[in-house]
């Protein structure tokens, strides 16, 4: 271990302030176990940390006699990325090496890669010191290879966050939108389109640790430090974060002028990988260009080689859908009906408001002229929708007029209990609960009348087992349905159809099945079911009145034999023989 003790900050304060706090760190920097050769095609790129030359190809390992690659991070179509250390700075800070290369058969391929390289360098430099965009530290060519050195962002991508922490809540999606939209607004105003917005290119910064690397250990008097401490932008970025959490509670903001090049908050989301950003010019807007990006997050026009600021917004919308469903965006689109069907993939515990649904749906409209045009427009829509709905609608409710009528004709006014029943969709429980084998359907009737859809779905399984004289919670085979007494099937179906206002029930499902001519895949799309058997049987099921027509009851009680459609075929035959429609 290498132990360094060094001052981290020089703070310029107002003339009225004589003494302030200095942050100092004991920064523990582990020596890298390995170093990597950056030569394309090297047969043995891994080297010991003590090596100066590659044992595989003999090339000098330091780039520009300064940057040492220590860990591969990613690889793409036009290059690869390494975690590295800057050997020229005593603290050996981390940075990122982005190497552009193409295994080309003709010079044109290399020219394309070289153009992207120069483009990224220029764009990153143009973007300056935005706190949520990695800072460009250097760019150069060495041994006919192209390199960019960027600020290292400590954190994890939203793709990794999804894998580790699970599906995003609505609150987290709002956070993503409110953090990324201002970045897109900024780069679009610079005539830049990112063209590869996706969870893997959105990285959340980690907060500074309480000990170890970059920890805060001592507080000293600034007057004891020489007034001219050499500083680098990278150090200033670290200082800014430390000042926000440590000095601000001590110093009054009115009395301090903190000079830093980069100012960020912990947990900020950073937009990375500007390797395929494209300058917005008249030519770029009118002519097709090289198709680059990640296909499943790409806007339709981008697939044709043309991009607009709205193309980034489309990709951001698909990114949000991926984070709340965990499903590839391509599977969320219904080709048959030509519409997005992402709500049917939400798990029961997820609650997505109509407000968020409206924003997301407009982000992913296929037609560009119906999509949000700019990040600013989306932000405006979000802010305007934050006004509580009841404030807007309350003045237009004719309360006085209705109240007057109620007072004058009290005999016609329903009492409180009746009004509650009406609001809950209550209907009299006077159903004929017939059973050929003595099954009691009272509990199913009650649950359905109360719109307790999940419990009613469970009860349906139980009464089916009883009607077939099987043990409770026995999984049923499709052919078991052929033995179900018609009276019992009639009762179960009648209860579902009645209390869902003809939205749910076996006969409703059968009508849809006949409409799609027995195509099971289309049937699943229509009713909002997955076409496969998930590990969690409730995954993708919506136990609510707004679920797609035919969504309930579920098929959770059917034994999966890889032929889900058999269930529908036999059920259709049984309904026909029992004359239930």
PDB file of C-alpha atoms in Angstrom, residues 264-468:
ATOM      1  CA  UNK A 264     -21.612  17.652  -8.314  1.00  0.00           C
ATOM      2  CA  UNK A 265     -23.829  15.954  -5.792  1.00  0.00           C
ATOM      3  CA  UNK A 266     -23.513  12.406  -4.622  1.00  0.00           C
ATOM      4  CA  UNK A 267     -25.893  10.074  -6.429  1.00  0.00           C
ATOM      5  CA  UNK A 268     -25.995  12.320  -9.493  1.00  0.00           C
ATOM      6  CA  UNK A 269     -26.547  10.363 -12.694  1.00  0.00           C
ATOM      7  CA  UNK A 270     -23.816  10.936 -15.252  1.00  0.00           C
ATOM      8  CA  UNK A 271     -24.285  10.553 -19.013  1.00  0.00           C
ATOM      9  CA  UNK A 272     -21.300   8.674 -20.418  1.00  0.00           C
ATOM     10  CA  UNK A 273     -20.022   7.455 -23.798  1.00  0.00           C
ATOM     11  CA  UNK A 274     -20.187  10.297 -26.291  1.00  0.00           C
ATOM     12  CA  UNK A 275     -18.326   8.169 -28.828  1.00  0.00           C
ATOM     13  CA  UNK A 276     -21.175   8.208 -31.338  1.00  0.00           C
ATOM     14  CA  UNK A 277     -22.575  11.684 -30.709  1.00  0.00           C
ATOM     15  CA  UNK A 278     -23.327  13.521 -33.933  1.00  0.00           C
ATOM     16  CA  UNK A 279     -23.083  17.230 -34.630  1.00  0.00           C
ATOM     17  CA  UNK A 280     -26.418  18.730 -35.635  1.00  0.00           C
ATOM     18  CA  UNK A 281     -25.912  20.547 -38.911  1.00  0.00           C
ATOM     19  CA  UNK A 282     -28.188  21.217 -41.846  1.00  0.00           C
ATOM     20  CA  UNK A 283     -26.512  18.347 -43.646  1.00  0.00           C
ATOM     21  CA  UNK A 284     -26.882  15.991 -40.707  1.00  0.00           C
ATOM     22  CA  UNK A 285     -30.590  16.698 -40.506  1.00  0.00           C
ATOM     23  CA  UNK A 286     -31.230  16.259 -44.197  1.00  0.00           C
ATOM     24  CA  UNK A 287     -29.130  13.257 -45.054  1.00  0.00           C
ATOM     25  CA  UNK A 288     -28.772   9.764 -43.654  1.00  0.00           C
ATOM     26  CA  UNK A 289     -25.608   8.968 -41.769  1.00  0.00           C
ATOM     27  CA  UNK A 290     -23.823   5.979 -40.340  1.00  0.00           C
ATOM     28  CA  UNK A 291     -26.254   3.916 -38.255  1.00  0.00           C
ATOM     29  CA  UNK A 292     -24.740   3.635 -34.793  1.00  0.00           C
ATOM     30  CA  UNK A 293     -26.272   2.990 -31.399  1.00  0.00           C
ATOM     31  CA  UNK A 294     -27.965   0.138 -29.556  1.00  0.00           C
ATOM     32  CA  UNK A 295     -30.829  -1.210 -31.717  1.00  0.00           C
ATOM     33  CA  UNK A 296     -33.289  -2.095 -28.930  1.00  0.00           C
ATOM     34  CA  UNK A 297     -33.147   1.479 -27.551  1.00  0.00           C
ATOM     35  CA  UNK A 298     -33.002   3.206 -30.946  1.00  0.00           C
ATOM     36  CA  UNK A 299     -35.667   5.504 -32.363  1.00  0.00           C
ATOM     37  CA  UNK A 300     -37.172   4.344 -35.690  1.00  0.00           C
ATOM     38  CA  UNK A 301     -35.727   7.288 -37.609  1.00  0.00           C
ATOM     39  CA  UNK A 302     -32.296   6.526 -36.166  1.00  0.00           C
ATOM     40  CA  UNK A 303     -32.509   3.021 -37.619  1.00  0.00           C
ATOM     41  CA  UNK A 304     -32.811   4.753 -40.990  1.00  0.00           C
ATOM     42  CA  UNK A 305     -29.702   6.830 -40.317  1.00  0.00           C
ATOM     43  CA  UNK A 306     -31.325  10.160 -39.403  1.00  0.00           C
ATOM     44  CA  UNK A 307     -31.371  11.638 -35.907  1.00  0.00           C
ATOM     45  CA  UNK A 308     -33.078  14.506 -34.108  1.00  0.00           C
ATOM     46  CA  UNK A 309     -33.063  15.684 -30.484  1.00  0.00           C
ATOM     47  CA  UNK A 310     -36.340  13.762 -30.186  1.00  0.00           C
ATOM     48  CA  UNK A 311     -34.379  10.589 -31.006  1.00  0.00           C
ATOM     49  CA  UNK A 312     -32.548  10.883 -27.678  1.00  0.00           C
ATOM     50  CA  UNK A 313     -35.886  11.453 -25.923  1.00  0.00           C
ATOM     51  CA  UNK A 314     -37.293   8.283 -27.488  1.00  0.00           C
ATOM     52  CA  UNK A 315     -34.292   6.308 -26.213  1.00  0.00           C
ATOM     53  CA  UNK A 316     -34.719   7.850 -22.758  1.00  0.00           C
ATOM     54  CA  UNK A 317     -38.360   6.743 -22.737  1.00  0.00           C
ATOM     55  CA  UNK A 318     -37.404   3.169 -23.633  1.00  0.00           C
ATOM     56  CA  UNK A 319     -34.692   3.272 -20.972  1.00  0.00           C
ATOM     57  CA  UNK A 320     -37.330   4.127 -18.354  1.00  0.00           C
ATOM     58  CA  UNK A 321     -39.597   1.309 -19.563  1.00  0.00           C
ATOM     59  CA  UNK A 322     -36.722  -1.150 -19.327  1.00  0.00           C
ATOM     60  CA  UNK A 323     -35.952  -0.015 -15.774  1.00  0.00           C
ATOM     61  CA  UNK A 324     -39.543  -0.488 -14.560  1.00  0.00           C
ATOM     62  CA  UNK A 325     -40.247  -3.762 -16.385  1.00  0.00           C
ATOM     63  CA  UNK A 326     -36.850  -5.443 -16.781  1.00  0.00           C
ATOM     64  CA  UNK A 327     -38.040  -6.454 -20.265  1.00  0.00           C
ATOM     65  CA  UNK A 328     -36.209  -5.696 -23.513  1.00  0.00           C
ATOM     66  CA  UNK A 329     -38.000  -2.758 -25.218  1.00  0.00           C
ATOM     67  CA  UNK A 330     -38.538  -4.798 -28.374  1.00  0.00           C
ATOM     68  CA  UNK A 331     -40.823  -7.167 -26.460  1.00  0.00           C
ATOM     69  CA  UNK A 332     -42.936  -4.331 -25.087  1.00  0.00           C
ATOM     70  CA  UNK A 333     -44.323  -3.384 -28.500  1.00  0.00           C
ATOM     71  CA  UNK A 334     -47.374  -5.147 -29.923  1.00  0.00           C
ATOM     72  CA  UNK A 335     -46.703  -5.517 -33.655  1.00  0.00           C
ATOM     73  CA  UNK A 336     -50.201  -6.839 -34.276  1.00  0.00           C
ATOM     74  CA  UNK A 337     -51.969  -3.795 -32.839  1.00  0.00           C
ATOM     75  CA  UNK A 338     -49.023  -1.456 -33.483  1.00  0.00           C
ATOM     76  CA  UNK A 339     -48.964  -0.054 -29.974  1.00  0.00           C
ATOM     77  CA  UNK A 340     -46.888  -0.211 -26.811  1.00  0.00           C
ATOM     78  CA  UNK A 341     -48.114  -2.749 -24.280  1.00  0.00           C
ATOM     79  CA  UNK A 342     -45.637  -2.118 -21.459  1.00  0.00           C
ATOM     80  CA  UNK A 343     -48.216  -1.817 -18.662  1.00  0.00           C
ATOM     81  CA  UNK A 344     -49.096  -5.497 -18.995  1.00  0.00           C
ATOM     82  CA  UNK A 345     -45.522  -6.366 -17.974  1.00  0.00           C
ATOM     83  CA  UNK A 346     -45.655  -4.557 -14.628  1.00  0.00           C
ATOM     84  CA  UNK A 347     -45.621  -6.765 -11.567  1.00  0.00           C
ATOM     85  CA  UNK A 348     -48.646  -6.501  -9.220  1.00  0.00           C
ATOM     86  CA  UNK A 349     -46.716  -4.572  -6.561  1.00  0.00           C
ATOM     87  CA  UNK A 350     -45.775  -1.809  -9.016  1.00  0.00           C
ATOM     88  CA  UNK A 351     -47.903   1.296  -9.082  1.00  0.00           C
ATOM     89  CA  UNK A 352     -47.328   3.618 -12.034  1.00  0.00           C
ATOM     90  CA  UNK A 353     -49.460   6.755 -12.004  1.00  0.00           C
ATOM     91  CA  UNK A 354     -51.394   8.046 -14.986  1.00  0.00           C
ATOM     92  CA  UNK A 355     -49.191  11.132 -14.822  1.00  0.00           C
ATOM     93  CA  UNK A 356     -45.993   9.166 -15.403  1.00  0.00           C
ATOM     94  CA  UNK A 357     -47.693   6.952 -17.980  1.00  0.00           C
ATOM     95  CA  UNK A 358     -48.662  10.041 -19.993  1.00  0.00           C
ATOM     96  CA  UNK A 359     -45.084  11.335 -20.034  1.00  0.00           C
ATOM     97  CA  UNK A 360     -43.559   7.975 -20.940  1.00  0.00           C
ATOM     98  CA  UNK A 361     -46.086   7.284 -23.685  1.00  0.00           C
ATOM     99  CA  UNK A 362     -45.388  10.614 -25.369  1.00  0.00           C
ATOM    100  CA  UNK A 363     -41.635  10.013 -25.200  1.00  0.00           C
ATOM    101  CA  UNK A 364     -41.997   6.791 -27.195  1.00  0.00           C
ATOM    102  CA  UNK A 365     -44.491   7.822 -29.859  1.00  0.00           C
ATOM    103  CA  UNK A 366     -43.335   6.389 -33.195  1.00  0.00           C
ATOM    104  CA  UNK A 367     -44.339   9.475 -35.198  1.00  0.00           C
ATOM    105  CA  UNK A 368     -41.785  12.224 -34.600  1.00  0.00           C
ATOM    106  CA  UNK A 369     -44.352  15.014 -35.019  1.00  0.00           C
ATOM    107  CA  UNK A 370     -46.382  13.583 -32.114  1.00  0.00           C
ATOM    108  CA  UNK A 371     -43.405  12.992 -29.830  1.00  0.00           C
ATOM    109  CA  UNK A 372     -41.905  15.533 -27.437  1.00  0.00           C
ATOM    110  CA  UNK A 373     -39.685  17.811 -29.543  1.00  0.00           C
ATOM    111  CA  UNK A 374     -37.186  18.846 -26.886  1.00  0.00           C
ATOM    112  CA  UNK A 375     -36.000  18.051 -23.386  1.00  0.00           C
ATOM    113  CA  UNK A 376     -37.269  21.461 -22.296  1.00  0.00           C
ATOM    114  CA  UNK A 377     -40.776  20.545 -23.476  1.00  0.00           C
ATOM    115  CA  UNK A 378     -40.694  17.350 -21.402  1.00  0.00           C
ATOM    116  CA  UNK A 379     -39.495  19.208 -18.312  1.00  0.00           C
ATOM    117  CA  UNK A 380     -42.272  21.767 -18.759  1.00  0.00           C
ATOM    118  CA  UNK A 381     -44.853  18.985 -19.054  1.00  0.00           C
ATOM    119  CA  UNK A 382     -43.532  17.325 -15.904  1.00  0.00           C
ATOM    120  CA  UNK A 383     -43.595  20.555 -13.910  1.00  0.00           C
ATOM    121  CA  UNK A 384     -47.099  21.503 -15.060  1.00  0.00           C
ATOM    122  CA  UNK A 385     -48.423  18.037 -14.201  1.00  0.00           C
ATOM    123  CA  UNK A 386     -47.124  18.318 -10.643  1.00  0.00           C
ATOM    124  CA  UNK A 387     -50.090  20.564  -9.743  1.00  0.00           C
ATOM    125  CA  UNK A 388     -52.527  18.484  -7.647  1.00  0.00           C
ATOM    126  CA  UNK A 389     -55.434  17.376  -9.809  1.00  0.00           C
ATOM    127  CA  UNK A 390     -58.118  18.286  -7.257  1.00  0.00           C
ATOM    128  CA  UNK A 391     -57.083  21.946  -7.371  1.00  0.00           C
ATOM    129  CA  UNK A 392     -57.816  22.083 -11.077  1.00  0.00           C
ATOM    130  CA  UNK A 393     -61.105  20.203 -11.072  1.00  0.00           C
ATOM    131  CA  UNK A 394     -62.629  21.390  -7.824  1.00  0.00           C
ATOM    132  CA  UNK A 395     -64.070  24.719  -9.116  1.00  0.00           C
ATOM    133  CA  UNK A 396     -65.962  23.036 -11.974  1.00  0.00           C
ATOM    134  CA  UNK A 397     -67.915  20.583  -9.801  1.00  0.00           C
ATOM    135  CA  UNK A 398     -71.511  21.921  -9.519  1.00  0.00           C
ATOM    136  CA  UNK A 399     -71.641  21.386  -5.772  1.00  0.00           C
ATOM    137  CA  UNK A 400     -74.157  24.095  -4.931  1.00  0.00           C
ATOM    138  CA  UNK A 401     -76.628  23.123  -7.606  1.00  0.00           C
ATOM    139  CA  UNK A 402     -76.547  19.461  -6.648  1.00  0.00           C
ATOM    140  CA  UNK A 403     -76.723  20.218  -2.930  1.00  0.00           C
ATOM    141  CA  UNK A 404     -79.816  22.349  -3.394  1.00  0.00           C
ATOM    142  CA  UNK A 405     -81.627  19.529  -5.116  1.00  0.00           C
ATOM    143  CA  UNK A 406     -80.621  17.112  -2.405  1.00  0.00           C
ATOM    144  CA  UNK A 407     -82.030  19.327   0.316  1.00  0.00           C
ATOM    145  CA  UNK A 408     -85.321  19.837  -1.486  1.00  0.00           C
ATOM    146  CA  UNK A 409     -85.848  16.146  -2.317  1.00  0.00           C
ATOM    147  CA  UNK A 410     -84.365  14.163   0.573  1.00  0.00           C
ATOM    148  CA  UNK A 411     -86.511  11.129  -0.178  1.00  0.00           C
ATOM    149  CA  UNK A 412     -84.647  10.598  -3.476  1.00  0.00           C
ATOM    150  CA  UNK A 413     -81.193  10.998  -1.941  1.00  0.00           C
ATOM    151  CA  UNK A 414     -79.405   7.687  -1.296  1.00  0.00           C
ATOM    152  CA  UNK A 415     -78.217   7.223   2.254  1.00  0.00           C
ATOM    153  CA  UNK A 416     -74.521   7.039   3.137  1.00  0.00           C
ATOM    154  CA  UNK A 417     -74.331   3.246   2.987  1.00  0.00           C
ATOM    155  CA  UNK A 418     -76.002   3.179  -0.418  1.00  0.00           C
ATOM    156  CA  UNK A 419     -73.662   5.855  -1.772  1.00  0.00           C
ATOM    157  CA  UNK A 420     -70.648   3.906  -0.529  1.00  0.00           C
ATOM    158  CA  UNK A 421     -71.980   0.787  -2.206  1.00  0.00           C
ATOM    159  CA  UNK A 422     -72.491   2.692  -5.463  1.00  0.00           C
ATOM    160  CA  UNK A 423     -68.976   4.106  -5.381  1.00  0.00           C
ATOM    161  CA  UNK A 424     -67.564   0.649  -4.748  1.00  0.00           C
ATOM    162  CA  UNK A 425     -69.529  -0.814  -7.651  1.00  0.00           C
ATOM    163  CA  UNK A 426     -71.645  -2.856  -5.239  1.00  0.00           C
ATOM    164  CA  UNK A 427     -74.313  -5.103  -6.725  1.00  0.00           C
ATOM    165  CA  UNK A 428     -76.889  -7.224  -4.847  1.00  0.00           C
ATOM    166  CA  UNK A 429     -75.638 -10.737  -4.119  1.00  0.00           C
ATOM    167  CA  UNK A 430     -78.667 -12.555  -5.513  1.00  0.00           C
ATOM    168  CA  UNK A 431     -76.848 -14.908  -7.874  1.00  0.00           C
ATOM    169  CA  UNK A 432     -77.914 -18.515  -8.458  1.00  0.00           C
ATOM    170  CA  UNK A 433     -74.930 -20.430  -7.028  1.00  0.00           C
ATOM    171  CA  UNK A 434     -75.605 -23.788  -8.624  1.00  0.00           C
ATOM    172  CA  UNK A 435     -73.230 -26.749  -8.341  1.00  0.00           C
ATOM    173  CA  UNK A 436     -73.612 -30.319  -9.573  1.00  0.00           C
ATOM    174  CA  UNK A 437     -71.251 -31.601  -6.886  1.00  0.00           C
ATOM    175  CA  UNK A 438     -72.164 -29.427  -3.881  1.00  0.00           C
ATOM    176  CA  UNK A 439     -69.457 -26.743  -4.115  1.00  0.00           C
ATOM    177  CA  UNK A 440     -70.152 -23.585  -2.067  1.00  0.00           C
ATOM    178  CA  UNK A 441     -69.448 -20.506  -4.242  1.00  0.00           C
ATOM    179  CA  UNK A 442     -70.366 -17.910  -1.604  1.00  0.00           C
ATOM    180  CA  UNK A 443     -66.747 -16.924  -0.903  1.00  0.00           C
ATOM    181  CA  UNK A 444     -65.973 -16.460  -4.607  1.00  0.00           C
ATOM    182  CA  UNK A 445     -69.143 -14.397  -4.975  1.00  0.00           C
ATOM    183  CA  UNK A 446     -68.167 -12.124  -2.068  1.00  0.00           C
ATOM    184  CA  UNK A 447     -64.580 -11.590  -3.244  1.00  0.00           C
ATOM    185  CA  UNK A 448     -65.657 -10.718  -6.780  1.00  0.00           C
ATOM    186  CA  UNK A 449     -68.366  -8.347  -5.539  1.00  0.00           C
ATOM    187  CA  UNK A 450     -65.682  -6.555  -3.493  1.00  0.00           C
ATOM    188  CA  UNK A 451     -63.315  -6.386  -6.512  1.00  0.00           C
ATOM    189  CA  UNK A 452     -60.665  -8.313  -4.610  1.00  0.00           C
ATOM    190  CA  UNK A 453     -59.325  -9.757  -7.828  1.00  0.00           C
ATOM    191  CA  UNK A 454     -56.248 -11.562  -6.550  1.00  0.00           C
ATOM    192  CA  UNK A 455     -58.083 -13.350  -3.753  1.00  0.00           C
ATOM    193  CA  UNK A 456     -60.909 -14.176  -6.178  1.00  0.00           C
ATOM    194  CA  UNK A 457     -58.397 -15.680  -8.593  1.00  0.00           C
ATOM    195  CA  UNK A 458     -57.047 -17.892  -5.793  1.00  0.00           C
ATOM    196  CA  UNK A 459     -60.588 -18.896  -4.784  1.00  0.00           C
ATOM    197  CA  UNK A 460     -61.339 -19.807  -8.400  1.00  0.00           C
ATOM    198  CA  UNK A 461     -58.487 -22.305  -8.297  1.00  0.00           C
ATOM    199  CA  UNK A 462     -59.827 -23.775  -5.036  1.00  0.00           C
ATOM    200  CA  UNK A 463     -63.417 -24.223  -6.277  1.00  0.00           C
ATOM    201  CA  UNK A 464     -62.208 -25.737  -9.547  1.00  0.00           C
ATOM    202  CA  UNK A 465     -60.312 -28.336  -7.503  1.00  0.00           C
ATOM    203  CA  UNK A 466     -63.457 -29.008  -5.459  1.00  0.00           C
ATOM    204  CA  UNK A 467     -65.662 -29.308  -8.539  1.00  0.00           C
ATOM    205  CA  UNK A 468     -63.197 -31.810 -10.013  1.00  0.00           C
TER     206      UNK A 468
END
